[in-house]
Amino acid sequence: EKPASLRSAEPAETVMGTEQEYIVQREVLDQVRLDEVAEKGNWTTKPSLSERVKESLRCSVSKLKRTVVSWVPVLGWLPQYQFKENFAGDFISGCSVASMHLPQGMAYAPLAALPPVFGLYTSFFPVLIFVIFTTSKHISIGTFSVVSMMAGTVTQRLAPDQNFIVNGTNGSKVDTEARDAARVQIACALALLTGIFQILLGLVRFGFVVNYLSQPLIRAYTTASACQVACTQLKFLFGVSPALYSGPLSFVYVSLSNTRLVELIASLISLFVLIVIKQVNFRFKEKLFVPIPIELILPVNERSSAKHQFRAPFVPNASYFPSIVGDAFSLAIVSYTINIALSKTFAFKYGYRVDNNQELVAVGLSNTIGSFFYCYNVSSSMSRSLVQETTGCKTQVTGIISSVFMLIIIVKVGSLFEELPKAILSSIVFVNLTLMFMQLADVYTLWKTSKTDLLVWLVTFICTILLNLDIGLAAAVGFSLLTFIFRSQLPRYYILGLVPGTDLYLDIETYREAKEIPGIKIFRSSATMYHISSEMYLDALEKKVCPQIFFFKKSRMSEEEFPEGQTSTKGPDMGEVNWGYQRDTSMFKLDSVTSFQSVDSIKKFPQIDEEEKGRFSGSDTHSIILDMTTTSFVDVATVNTLKKVSLLILVTCNHLINQVDI
């Protein structure tokens, strides 16, 4: 004979032509009984707080070595460097990347409103620092168009041309030497503060912040930034000098009147040559020993008498910090986001891991230390990173080789690149933005896959275009968070059905072959139920599962009709209670939040008329299953909602259906 604690459901059901028997045999457990049966206790071997403190204060040679290597990764991988296997690839890759660093550094520096030579500095010092502290093998740090553009908005805002107008013999003019000196001070202070933010965020293990920036947001932001950069370069391609303007709607403040034919022809020729040679490099990358350094060859068309030498380090002016704190934080997030996105892409492809927090510290130190050597903000470059990866890069030694070549170029032949036609530099910028312009194809992809992500992409793109980089980023992040909130507050509710021949239960409204099991309703929510969505869960359950069961939910089950303290189960205006459920009443014991104590204390239930009773006669549902697999946490509202659902079904069905399980 079966124990009294076990229940069995023996009637057979006919499901899709096949007779199946459902038998449930287990003890119905409440939380207290579950803790007793499962022997709840602290069975883990996790050390106590005092033991963890002692362990953290304990010092040993091996622990010191692990700590130092974790903070300075170069001490771990460099002693184990395999020269024969890796050096050839690293050397070729380093030479190829260096050939791009020089022209890109000088082309991107004007985006930051700085003289080109500071782009060379930024392509040398931060790269060396990054090699020491990074865990990524394939990304190329240095100047980047988007970051340069963001830095340029700050330098032009705090040091506009009109602040440096002087009177001369031929009228007023801009004192470019004083202006550039002020902008260099601002750019270095911005890099220092950005690096401080990144180091602090890395130390407090805040690398996960990048998870809140979705991929559509990042790609839309970089695409819009590329459009901003391209817009600023149009004046050089066409040889015009429009008035400078920065701020919201700056994208439309471009005048292309008075185009100079010579500059336009030079730009078109440069664009054609760059595009053709880059296509050759891509098509024949397996046959070419190194890519043709067209970006390095094309600009060498005149010689200057200027002498290049490194400047003595200096301390950036911290008095600018209050004016640039918001811009510095935005740059800290954007540059790190670009870095970690590229790092994880290559790490996944080649099967190694990168440390989010260590990468944050690495780029922070590159910005901080570089700021003392006249460097502005850095980030990884898509184009250089792809070249570095495709030309045989094996380890971070590629960055060291690239820096050595940059040192030779700056000191020995840097004078060749002191004065370059801006049309050629702008052409280099345009061609290197091609990869980001290709991200416009995301619109079609997202239209096919996720309309919500498409909306995030479009809003981010439009806000960045119209509101500038800093305000646009803030608006995009705010909108992205709103979509997350709305999606969690407005989940999708559906009934699951069994797909014939499988064990799969799918949405019956989406999959035609998914069929409900007769008499059983399986109800599922696409998101966690919590205090915000609990009422919507109840409403959806009423509409989807069995509207008849909840007919009295709002009209009959009010506080006035169920005054606390009534415990009688039979009266002149009451129906009969199904005592067959008396054995399971422990599962309905409620806390002080509700007035119900058990099924034995069911409150007064009004007598229904024949018309209302007819509403329930057509219902053949005897079991309701609530699929809670999407629930990641449970709050008080969730518990009370489940209690309310259980009690409503039980009370109603005890009077009307008499055969409902939950």
XYZ file of C-alpha atoms in Angstrom:
662
model
C 0.000 0.000 0.000
C 1.321 3.446 -0.878
C 2.202 5.774 1.989
C -0.311 8.450 2.785
C 2.256 11.117 1.915
C 2.334 9.937 -1.701
C -0.315 10.878 -4.243
C -1.056 9.130 -7.513
C -3.019 10.225 -10.517
C -4.080 7.024 -12.241
C -6.648 8.019 -14.927
C -5.310 7.605 -18.440
C -5.334 10.482 -20.928
C -5.533 10.237 -24.695
C -2.916 12.598 -26.196
C -2.754 12.876 -29.985
C -4.150 9.405 -30.507
C -1.821 7.760 -27.979
C -3.031 6.665 -24.589
C -0.680 7.918 -21.907
C -0.867 7.535 -18.152
C 0.475 10.282 -15.895
C 1.501 9.164 -12.437
C 2.891 11.584 -9.870
C 4.309 10.040 -6.721
C 6.147 12.309 -4.349
C 5.685 14.041 -1.068
C 4.354 17.568 -1.284
C 6.963 19.656 0.560
C 6.757 23.066 2.132
C 9.911 25.075 2.797
C 10.404 23.733 6.329
C 9.994 20.138 5.228
C 12.262 20.721 2.206
C 15.044 22.067 4.446
C 14.646 19.006 6.660
C 14.675 16.454 3.831
C 17.541 18.089 1.958
C 19.501 18.696 5.192
C 19.950 22.381 4.686
C 23.157 23.677 6.185
C 26.518 25.258 5.454
C 28.201 22.322 3.777
C 30.610 24.311 1.605
C 34.326 24.472 2.270
C 34.457 28.230 1.766
C 36.878 29.762 4.303
C 35.555 32.120 6.918
C 36.114 35.869 6.823
C 38.909 35.708 9.381
C 40.643 32.949 7.412
C 40.389 34.984 4.215
C 41.874 38.022 5.932
C 44.745 35.944 7.299
C 45.364 34.464 3.855
C 45.437 37.903 2.236
C 48.011 39.111 4.785
C 50.163 35.998 4.496
C 53.229 36.568 2.310
C 55.278 34.064 0.387
C 57.567 34.128 -2.604
C 55.107 32.259 -4.830
C 52.210 34.499 -3.843
C 54.285 37.627 -4.429
C 55.260 36.327 -7.857
C 51.651 35.600 -8.817
C 50.557 39.060 -7.677
C 53.297 40.855 -9.577
C 52.688 38.837 -12.756
C 48.937 39.512 -12.566
C 49.574 43.268 -12.485
C 52.530 43.252 -14.910
C 51.744 40.478 -17.425
C 54.916 41.054 -19.466
C 56.886 39.406 -16.633
C 54.897 36.240 -17.230
C 54.932 35.848 -21.013
C 58.243 37.459 -22.018
C 60.554 34.970 -20.187
C 58.663 32.163 -21.935
C 58.825 33.763 -25.369
C 59.580 31.209 -28.103
C 61.933 33.079 -30.412
C 62.085 30.648 -33.333
C 58.351 30.083 -33.561
C 57.130 33.635 -32.996
C 59.741 36.247 -33.881
C 59.388 36.134 -37.677
C 55.651 36.772 -37.533
C 55.992 39.419 -34.828
C 58.742 41.218 -36.769
C 56.784 41.386 -40.033
C 53.655 42.426 -38.205
C 55.515 45.096 -36.233
C 56.984 46.593 -39.412
C 53.583 46.612 -41.103
C 51.867 48.303 -38.166
C 54.653 50.891 -37.853
C 54.163 51.810 -41.509
C 50.566 52.671 -40.606
C 51.294 54.362 -37.278
C 53.219 57.209 -38.879
C 50.700 58.469 -41.447
C 47.702 57.752 -39.221
C 49.300 59.482 -36.252
C 49.924 62.609 -38.290
C 46.493 62.427 -39.929
C 44.549 61.901 -36.704
C 46.350 64.569 -34.658
C 44.544 67.411 -36.515
C 41.277 65.733 -35.523
C 42.278 66.509 -31.951
C 43.114 70.086 -33.072
C 46.825 69.430 -32.462
C 49.921 69.733 -34.683
C 50.767 66.454 -36.496
C 53.971 65.838 -34.525
C 51.938 65.060 -31.401
C 50.318 62.222 -33.291
C 53.798 60.717 -33.678
C 54.424 60.969 -29.942
C 51.069 59.321 -29.275
C 52.021 56.460 -31.616
C 55.193 55.712 -29.642
C 55.064 56.163 -25.854
C 51.617 54.672 -25.079
C 52.357 51.631 -27.257
C 55.348 50.687 -25.110
C 53.372 51.116 -21.896
C 50.492 49.057 -23.228
C 52.762 46.142 -24.181
C 53.930 45.871 -20.576
C 50.482 45.716 -18.967
C 48.106 44.208 -21.544
C 46.879 40.631 -21.771
C 45.803 41.001 -25.406
C 48.150 39.894 -28.178
C 46.620 41.315 -31.318
C 45.291 44.845 -30.843
C 47.219 47.932 -31.881
C 46.998 50.838 -29.439
C 47.661 54.433 -30.472
C 45.786 57.158 -32.307
C 42.213 56.462 -33.361
C 39.876 58.659 -35.340
C 36.863 58.520 -32.999
C 38.874 59.186 -29.846
C 40.839 61.928 -31.606
C 37.575 63.545 -32.633
C 36.261 63.444 -29.060
C 39.479 64.982 -27.762
C 39.288 67.641 -30.476
C 35.847 68.788 -29.336
C 37.318 69.486 -25.891
C 40.429 71.304 -27.055
C 38.465 73.502 -29.463
C 35.828 74.271 -26.851
C 38.329 75.389 -24.221
C 40.793 77.027 -26.618
C 38.829 78.426 -29.598
C 40.504 80.499 -32.285
C 38.789 83.704 -31.192
C 40.677 83.588 -27.882
C 43.991 83.968 -29.721
C 43.290 86.743 -32.223
C 46.071 89.348 -32.327
C 46.465 92.528 -34.309
C 49.180 92.626 -36.942
C 50.362 94.907 -39.682
C 47.994 93.239 -42.138
C 45.041 93.164 -39.760
C 43.965 90.672 -37.102
C 45.036 87.042 -37.230
C 45.112 83.974 -35.032
C 48.240 83.386 -32.963
C 48.548 79.742 -33.926
C 51.631 79.134 -31.775
C 49.897 80.252 -28.568
C 46.708 78.455 -29.545
C 48.467 75.163 -30.249
C 50.416 75.397 -26.980
C 47.176 75.857 -25.039
C 45.480 72.985 -26.852
C 48.408 70.678 -26.157
C 48.100 71.491 -22.448
C 44.362 70.740 -22.548
C 44.823 67.505 -24.512
C 47.489 66.206 -22.126
C 45.383 67.106 -19.087
C 42.448 65.296 -20.688
C 44.575 62.193 -21.305
C 45.842 62.260 -17.714
C 42.364 62.512 -16.185
C 41.006 59.858 -18.558
C 43.810 57.513 -17.542
C 43.173 58.160 -13.839
C 39.507 57.255 -14.287
C 40.416 54.054 -16.123
C 43.002 52.986 -13.543
C 40.598 53.582 -10.654
C 37.828 51.670 -12.411
C 40.220 48.810 -13.072
C 41.400 48.692 -9.458
C 37.833 48.391 -8.165
C 37.174 45.605 -10.712
C 34.764 47.709 -12.733
C 35.587 46.110 -16.059
C 32.089 44.650 -16.273
C 30.726 48.140 -17.058
C 31.274 47.405 -20.741
C 28.524 44.774 -20.511
C 25.973 47.573 -20.191
C 26.929 48.899 -23.616
C 25.281 46.608 -26.128
C 26.922 45.672 -29.399
C 24.361 47.614 -31.502
C 25.015 50.709 -29.382
C 28.793 50.465 -29.767
C 28.666 49.847 -33.514
C 26.124 52.612 -34.110
C 28.183 55.028 -32.027
C 31.408 54.298 -33.892
C 29.595 54.527 -37.235
C 28.110 57.925 -36.352
C 31.499 59.030 -35.054
C 33.036 58.012 -38.369
C 30.484 60.222 -40.121
C 31.457 63.082 -37.802
C 35.130 62.533 -38.576
C 34.477 62.351 -42.302
C 32.536 65.592 -42.131
C 35.452 67.406 -40.486
C 37.766 66.209 -43.268
C 35.621 67.461 -46.148
C 37.071 70.952 -45.858
C 40.570 69.571 -46.466
C 39.471 67.360 -49.340
C 37.828 70.337 -51.051
C 40.410 72.896 -49.953
C 37.981 75.207 -48.145
C 38.271 76.932 -44.763
C 34.826 77.148 -43.133
C 34.349 78.703 -39.741
C 34.974 76.259 -36.912
C 31.990 75.194 -34.838
C 31.624 72.517 -32.188
C 28.580 71.429 -30.253
C 25.096 70.142 -31.078
C 24.247 70.127 -34.794
C 27.927 70.714 -35.647
C 27.569 67.986 -38.274
C 25.583 70.295 -40.552
C 27.859 73.314 -40.167
C 30.054 72.546 -43.140
C 30.389 74.831 -46.132
C 31.874 73.478 -49.328
C 31.751 76.676 -51.296
C 34.863 78.069 -52.934
C 36.343 74.639 -53.582
C 39.981 74.674 -54.680
C 40.441 72.525 -57.756
C 44.077 71.572 -56.983
C 43.256 70.193 -53.533
C 40.217 68.360 -54.878
C 42.224 66.657 -57.636
C 44.970 65.691 -55.159
C 42.348 64.256 -52.821
C 40.666 62.216 -55.534
C 43.981 60.811 -56.771
C 45.023 59.944 -53.219
C 41.712 58.237 -52.505
C 41.962 56.212 -55.705
C 45.528 55.081 -55.035
C 44.829 54.221 -51.395
C 41.719 52.201 -52.208
C 43.375 50.283 -55.048
C 46.521 49.390 -53.092
C 44.520 48.387 -50.009
C 42.418 46.075 -52.173
C 45.635 44.574 -53.567
C 46.916 44.053 -50.034
C 43.671 42.340 -49.063
C 43.338 40.141 -52.161
C 46.971 38.990 -52.134
C 47.633 38.983 -48.386
C 48.667 35.315 -48.538
C 51.274 35.988 -51.254
C 52.666 39.325 -50.099
C 55.542 39.130 -47.619
C 54.362 42.396 -46.075
C 51.499 44.671 -47.128
C 52.441 47.526 -49.448
C 52.868 50.515 -47.073
C 50.969 52.896 -49.315
C 50.015 55.170 -46.399
C 53.705 55.645 -45.713
C 54.770 56.075 -49.352
C 52.048 58.416 -50.540
C 52.738 61.383 -48.218
C 56.494 61.566 -48.902
C 56.368 64.314 -51.494
C 58.332 67.150 -49.972
C 61.087 67.690 -47.435
C 61.161 70.051 -44.515
C 64.084 71.585 -42.673
C 62.442 71.024 -39.283
C 64.379 68.912 -36.806
C 62.649 66.221 -34.802
C 63.607 65.362 -31.272
C 61.710 64.197 -28.235
C 60.665 66.836 -25.782
C 61.448 66.688 -22.101
C 58.530 65.287 -20.058
C 56.298 67.723 -18.194
C 53.415 67.640 -15.702
C 50.008 68.358 -17.308
C 48.060 71.310 -15.934
C 45.526 69.951 -13.436
C 43.616 73.244 -13.340
C 41.723 72.074 -16.421
C 40.252 69.065 -14.572
C 36.980 70.717 -13.418
C 36.201 71.749 -17.006
C 36.919 68.369 -18.587
C 35.812 65.825 -15.969
C 32.685 64.790 -17.910
C 34.577 64.532 -21.206
C 37.326 62.506 -19.543
C 34.864 59.994 -18.142
C 33.146 59.635 -21.540
C 36.505 59.067 -23.209
C 37.462 56.549 -20.523
C 34.377 54.463 -21.257
C 34.468 54.797 -25.055
C 38.169 54.037 -25.495
C 37.985 51.070 -23.118
C 34.870 49.748 -24.841
C 36.567 49.817 -28.243
C 39.650 48.168 -26.756
C 37.879 45.322 -25.022
C 35.567 44.656 -27.965
C 38.536 44.135 -30.305
C 40.499 42.246 -27.634
C 37.726 39.739 -27.038
C 37.196 39.266 -30.766
C 40.808 38.220 -31.346
C 41.014 36.286 -28.067
C 37.996 34.191 -29.059
C 39.445 33.571 -32.507
C 42.852 32.420 -31.229
C 41.770 30.686 -28.035
C 43.224 32.781 -25.230
C 41.661 34.903 -22.507
C 41.890 38.603 -21.762
C 41.315 40.145 -18.350
C 38.701 42.922 -18.539
C 40.019 44.767 -15.506
C 43.663 44.404 -16.508
C 42.880 45.813 -19.951
C 41.226 48.770 -18.255
C 44.349 49.365 -16.177
C 46.612 48.900 -19.227
C 44.898 51.532 -21.367
C 44.649 53.781 -18.300
C 48.393 53.621 -17.702
C 49.006 54.248 -21.411
C 46.954 57.437 -21.190
C 48.361 58.532 -17.828
C 52.062 57.994 -18.502
C 51.742 59.139 -22.105
C 50.253 62.464 -20.997
C 53.615 63.379 -19.415
C 55.247 62.973 -22.847
C 52.899 65.215 -24.882
C 50.530 62.391 -25.866
C 46.780 62.738 -26.116
C 44.101 60.039 -25.633
C 44.696 56.629 -27.170
C 42.598 53.633 -28.104
C 42.939 50.588 -30.308
C 42.513 51.034 -34.050
C 40.374 48.638 -36.084
C 42.419 48.993 -39.259
C 45.823 48.631 -37.575
C 44.623 45.727 -35.417
C 43.402 43.846 -38.486
C 46.725 44.434 -40.245
C 48.590 43.334 -37.132
C 46.588 40.116 -36.967
C 46.691 39.244 -40.675
C 50.443 39.849 -41.092
C 51.436 37.140 -38.622
C 51.320 38.646 -35.135
C 51.922 36.011 -32.450
C 52.542 37.948 -29.232
C 52.788 41.442 -27.749
C 56.370 41.652 -29.058
C 54.771 43.121 -32.182
C 54.136 46.311 -30.208
C 57.780 46.529 -29.140
C 59.022 46.151 -32.723
C 56.496 48.717 -33.906
C 57.718 51.179 -31.264
C 61.371 50.650 -32.236
C 60.573 51.449 -35.860
C 58.537 54.479 -34.796
C 61.521 55.704 -32.768
C 63.806 55.413 -35.793
C 61.296 57.132 -38.051
C 60.675 60.019 -35.665
C 64.345 60.698 -34.981
C 65.904 59.986 -38.380
C 63.362 60.655 -41.111
C 60.568 62.419 -39.294
C 61.393 65.685 -41.023
C 59.979 64.215 -44.245
C 56.556 64.288 -42.634
C 56.590 67.646 -40.866
C 54.656 69.526 -43.525
C 52.277 67.339 -45.491
C 49.398 68.298 -47.767
C 46.240 68.156 -45.697
C 44.368 66.735 -48.667
C 46.543 63.608 -48.545
C 46.183 63.248 -44.773
C 42.417 63.621 -45.099
C 42.382 60.941 -47.798
C 44.194 58.591 -45.410
C 41.583 59.290 -42.749
C 38.720 58.676 -45.173
C 40.033 55.345 -46.400
C 40.648 54.105 -42.855
C 37.043 54.913 -41.952
C 35.831 52.368 -44.519
C 35.500 49.568 -41.965
C 33.228 51.684 -39.790
C 31.110 52.816 -42.729
C 30.534 49.144 -43.545
C 28.730 48.856 -40.204
C 25.772 50.625 -41.827
C 24.824 47.151 -43.049
C 23.842 46.415 -39.439
C 20.509 48.107 -40.145
C 19.449 45.324 -42.517
C 20.757 42.581 -40.224
C 19.006 43.954 -37.148
C 15.781 44.460 -39.097
C 15.761 40.707 -39.726
C 16.805 39.664 -36.214
C 15.751 42.185 -33.537
C 13.595 45.268 -33.977
C 14.470 46.476 -30.482
C 18.207 46.353 -31.187
C 17.546 48.105 -34.483
C 15.772 50.895 -32.601
C 18.757 51.217 -30.242
C 21.083 51.366 -33.251
C 19.065 54.076 -35.010
C 18.563 56.216 -31.901
C 22.281 55.986 -31.065
C 23.279 56.912 -34.603
C 20.890 59.869 -34.844
C 21.707 61.208 -31.366
C 25.444 61.012 -32.011
C 25.095 62.746 -35.365
C 22.866 65.568 -34.156
C 23.938 66.039 -30.522
C 27.691 65.548 -30.877
C 29.792 62.732 -29.439
C 29.513 63.341 -25.689
C 25.814 64.256 -25.461
C 24.971 61.636 -28.068
C 26.672 58.894 -26.045
C 24.792 59.862 -22.879
C 21.466 59.915 -24.748
C 22.189 56.550 -26.380
C 23.084 54.874 -23.087
C 19.952 56.315 -21.465
C 17.736 55.057 -24.268
C 19.376 51.616 -24.192
C 18.679 51.318 -20.463
C 15.077 52.372 -21.049
C 14.600 49.602 -23.598
C 15.950 47.111 -21.068
C 13.547 48.397 -18.417
C 10.580 48.290 -20.779
C 11.432 44.788 -21.944
C 11.632 43.561 -18.341
C 8.357 45.308 -17.452
C 6.503 44.183 -20.583
C 7.351 40.511 -20.997
C 5.593 38.159 -23.373
C 3.209 35.571 -21.967
C 2.240 32.410 -23.826
C 0.895 28.886 -23.567
C 3.244 25.989 -24.300
C 2.299 22.957 -26.359
C 4.029 19.674 -27.127
C 5.604 19.172 -30.558
C 4.703 15.645 -31.769
C 7.537 13.156 -31.704
C 9.715 15.316 -29.468
C 10.047 16.382 -25.868
C 9.891 20.044 -26.850
C 7.261 22.435 -25.522
C 6.887 25.583 -27.640
C 4.583 28.583 -27.963
C 1.352 27.407 -29.567
C 0.761 30.817 -31.155
C 4.152 30.812 -32.898
C 4.548 27.114 -33.773
C 1.594 25.531 -35.549
C 2.644 21.969 -34.743
C 2.822 22.658 -31.008
C -0.378 21.259 -29.501
C -1.768 21.616 -25.994
C -2.133 18.496 -23.888
C -5.867 18.117 -23.216
C -6.794 19.271 -19.753
C -3.363 20.771 -19.030
C -2.365 24.412 -19.384
C 1.348 25.285 -19.338
C 1.794 29.018 -18.813
C 5.135 30.747 -19.296
C 6.528 34.284 -19.023
C 9.490 35.468 -21.088
C 10.976 37.422 -18.170
C 11.364 37.299 -14.431
C 8.250 38.068 -12.441
C 8.855 40.727 -9.784
C 7.000 43.583 -8.118
C 6.673 45.634 -11.314
C 5.298 42.855 -13.509
C 3.355 40.807 -10.949
C -0.029 42.358 -11.752
C 0.567 41.922 -15.482
C 1.397 38.280 -14.788
C -1.975 37.806 -13.092
C -3.844 39.541 -15.901
C -2.079 37.482 -18.570
C -2.750 34.277 -16.651
C -6.444 35.170 -16.518
C -6.650 35.767 -20.272
C -4.403 32.963 -21.481
C -5.079 30.036 -19.189
C -8.750 29.934 -18.250
C -10.828 33.081 -18.131
C -13.649 31.173 -16.444
C -11.511 30.363 -13.432
C -10.827 34.027 -12.800
C -14.357 35.263 -13.462
C -14.742 36.291 -9.845
C -11.239 37.717 -9.419
C -12.214 41.368 -9.543
C -15.967 41.330 -9.080
C -16.330 38.881 -6.219
C -13.042 38.494 -4.343
C -12.820 41.918 -2.715
C -11.787 42.740 0.817
C -15.393 43.648 1.730
C -16.673 40.219 0.679
C -13.891 38.386 2.501
C -13.554 40.002 5.929
C -10.724 38.632 7.984
C -11.588 36.128 10.682
C -14.411 34.158 9.015
C -13.529 30.488 9.091
C -16.783 28.727 8.463
C -16.789 26.538 5.366
C -20.545 26.223 4.965
C -23.373 28.692 5.292
C -26.534 29.928 3.646
C -24.575 31.827 0.963
C -21.646 29.468 0.549
C -20.845 26.433 -1.566
C -19.203 23.207 -0.506
C -15.421 22.830 -0.001
C -13.756 19.855 -1.695
C -12.173 18.151 1.277
C -10.172 15.926 -1.033
C -7.616 18.737 -1.075
C -7.347 18.893 2.711
C -4.157 16.816 2.698
C -2.257 19.472 0.690
C -3.264 22.541 2.652
C 0.255 23.076 4.015
C 1.323 24.488 0.676
C -1.163 27.337 1.097
C -0.063 28.552 4.496
C 0.528 32.255 4.061
C 2.419 34.834 6.028
C 1.159 38.002 7.687
C 0.952 39.813 4.366
C -2.352 38.105 3.586
C -5.281 37.240 5.760
C -5.527 33.607 4.672
C -4.044 30.956 6.928
C -4.974 27.745 5.066
C -7.629 26.214 2.919
C -9.517 25.470 6.118
C -9.917 29.236 6.594
C -11.407 30.027 3.175
C -13.349 33.233 3.453
C -16.925 33.797 2.575
C -17.587 32.989 -1.076
C -20.801 34.312 -2.633
C -23.391 32.009 -4.113
C -23.458 32.151 -7.944
C -26.471 31.976 -10.171
C -27.141 29.458 -12.944
C -25.955 31.826 -15.724
C -22.585 32.329 -14.068
C -22.257 28.641 -13.319
C -22.731 27.970 -17.019
C -19.583 29.871 -17.777
C -17.550 27.119 -16.135
C -19.301 24.108 -17.496
C -17.300 24.182 -20.720
C -13.904 24.151 -19.051
C -12.046 20.833 -19.190
C -8.813 22.085 -17.629
C -7.848 19.987 -14.641
C -4.173 20.972 -14.242
C -2.307 24.249 -14.582
C 1.505 24.331 -14.795
C 3.334 27.600 -14.224
C 6.674 27.442 -16.033
C 8.999 29.534 -13.837
C 12.280 28.704 -15.592
C 12.865 32.372 -16.469
C 12.685 33.433 -12.819
C 16.140 34.526 -11.684
C 15.108 35.907 -8.282
C 12.054 35.998 -6.066
C 10.837 39.036 -4.153
C 7.910 39.477 -1.768
C 5.590 40.545 -4.583
C 6.343 37.341 -6.493
C 5.620 35.170 -3.468
C 2.339 36.962 -2.768
C 1.332 36.763 -6.435
C 1.886 33.006 -6.509
C -0.098 32.648 -3.309
C -2.897 34.712 -4.796
C -2.900 32.656 -7.994
C -2.997 29.380 -6.054
C -5.745 30.507 -3.733
C -7.922 31.980 -6.454
C -7.756 28.800 -8.483
C -8.342 26.612 -5.459
C -11.293 28.577 -4.077
C -13.007 28.984 -7.430
C -12.492 25.420 -8.554
C -13.477 23.909 -5.238
C -16.873 25.468 -5.823
C -17.207 25.098 -9.564
C -14.925 22.584 -11.192
C -13.871 20.353 -8.319
C -10.948 18.846 -10.273
C -8.196 21.430 -10.590
C -4.609 20.764 -9.478
C -1.814 23.359 -9.308
